[in-house]
CSV table of C-alpha atoms in Angstrom, one decimal:
chain,number,residue,atom,x,y,z
A,1,MET,CA,-40.0,2.7,4.8
A,2,ILE,CA,-37.3,0.7,3.4
A,3,SER,CA,-37.7,-2.6,2.9
A,4,ARG,CA,-34.6,-4.7,4.7
A,5,SER,CA,-32.5,-5.7,1.4
A,6,ARG,CA,-32.4,-2.3,0.6
A,7,ALA,CA,-31.4,-1.1,3.7
A,8,MET,CA,-28.4,-3.8,3.7
A,9,ALA,CA,-27.4,-3.1,0.2
A,10,LEU,CA,-27.4,0.8,1.2
A,11,ILE,CA,-25.1,-0.2,4.5
A,12,ALA,CA,-22.9,-2.4,2.0
A,13,PHE,CA,-22.4,0.2,-0.2
A,14,VAL,CA,-21.6,2.9,2.4
A,15,LEU,CA,-19.3,0.2,3.9
A,16,SER,CA,-17.5,-0.8,0.7
A,17,ALA,CA,-16.8,2.8,-0.5
A,18,VAL,CA,-15.5,3.8,2.9
A,19,GLY,CA,-13.2,0.9,2.7
A,20,ALA,CA,-12.1,1.6,-0.9
A,21,TYR,CA,-11.5,5.0,-0.3
A,22,PHE,CA,-9.3,4.1,3.1
A,23,VAL,CA,-7.3,1.3,0.7
A,24,ARG,CA,-6.8,4.2,-1.7
A,25,TYR,CA,-5.5,6.4,0.8
A,26,CYS,CA,-3.1,4.2,2.6
A,27,LEU,CA,-1.6,3.7,-1.1
A,28,LEU,CA,-1.3,7.2,-1.5
A,29,VAL,CA,0.2,7.5,2.0
A,30,ALA,CA,2.5,4.7,1.2
A,31,GLY,CA,3.5,5.9,-2.3
A,32,GLU,CA,4.2,9.3,-0.7
A,33,GLY,CA,5.9,8.6,2.2
A,34,VAL,CA,8.8,6.6,0.8
A,35,SER,CA,11.7,8.9,-0.6
A,36,ARG,CA,13.1,7.6,-3.3
A,37,SER,CA,16.8,8.8,-2.1
A,38,GLY,CA,16.0,7.5,1.2
A,39,GLY,CA,16.8,10.7,2.9
A,40,GLY,CA,13.4,10.6,4.7
A,41,ILE,CA,9.8,10.4,5.0
A,42,SER,CA,7.5,13.1,3.5
A,43,LEU,CA,4.0,13.6,4.9
A,44,PHE,CA,1.1,13.1,2.4
A,45,ALA,CA,-1.6,16.2,2.6
A,46,PRO,CA,-4.1,15.9,-0.2
A,47,ASP,CA,-4.6,19.0,-2.1
A,48,LEU,CA,-8.3,20.1,-3.9
A,49,HIS,CA,-7.1,18.4,-7.2
A,50,GLU,CA,-6.9,14.7,-5.4
A,51,LEU,CA,-9.8,15.6,-3.4
A,52,PHE,CA,-11.9,16.5,-6.5
A,53,PHE,CA,-11.2,13.5,-8.4
A,54,THR,CA,-11.8,11.1,-5.3
A,55,VAL,CA,-15.4,12.4,-4.9
A,56,ALA,CA,-16.1,12.1,-8.4
A,57,SER,CA,-14.7,8.5,-8.4
A,58,LEU,CA,-16.9,7.6,-5.3
A,59,LEU,CA,-19.9,9.4,-7.3
A,60,LEU,CA,-19.5,7.0,-10.4
A,61,THR,CA,-18.7,4.2,-8.0
A,62,GLY,CA,-22.1,5.0,-6.5
A,63,GLY,CA,-23.5,5.7,-10.1
A,64,LEU,CA,-22.6,2.6,-11.3
A,65,PHE,CA,-23.9,0.3,-8.0
A,66,ALA,CA,-27.2,2.1,-8.2
A,67,ALA,CA,-27.5,1.0,-12.0
A,68,LEU,CA,-26.9,-2.2,-11.3
A,69,LEU,CA,-29.4,-2.1,-8.3
A,70,LEU,CA,-32.0,-1.2,-10.8
A,71,ALA,CA,-31.3,-3.8,-13.5
A,72,VAL,CA,-30.8,-6.9,-10.9
A,73,PRO,CA,-34.7,-7.2,-10.6
A,74,ALA,CA,-35.3,-6.8,-14.2
A,75,LEU,CA,-32.7,-9.1,-15.2
A,76,ILE,CA,-33.7,-12.1,-12.7
A,77,GLN,CA,-37.3,-11.5,-13.9
A,78,LYS,CA,-36.4,-11.9,-17.3
A,79,ILE,CA,-34.7,-15.1,-16.1
A,80,GLU,CA,-37.4,-16.6,-14.3
A,81,ASP,CA,-39.8,-15.8,-17.6
């Protein structure tokens, strides 16, 4: 059974990852949608290269978050001793 604090941390991580991806996607759409010549609006369609780097950045962020979750109890114990 997952403790309540771990479950809340997992929910916070998932929601922050989704929020970060949403902000990133909105910035990409805004950057791609504005035509430099002012001739109209183009649509953003992510290719496999973009999706690969998105997944890689999410995995890296998740790994860093997991490392911090593992390190925090040890650091707190070290501070308390």
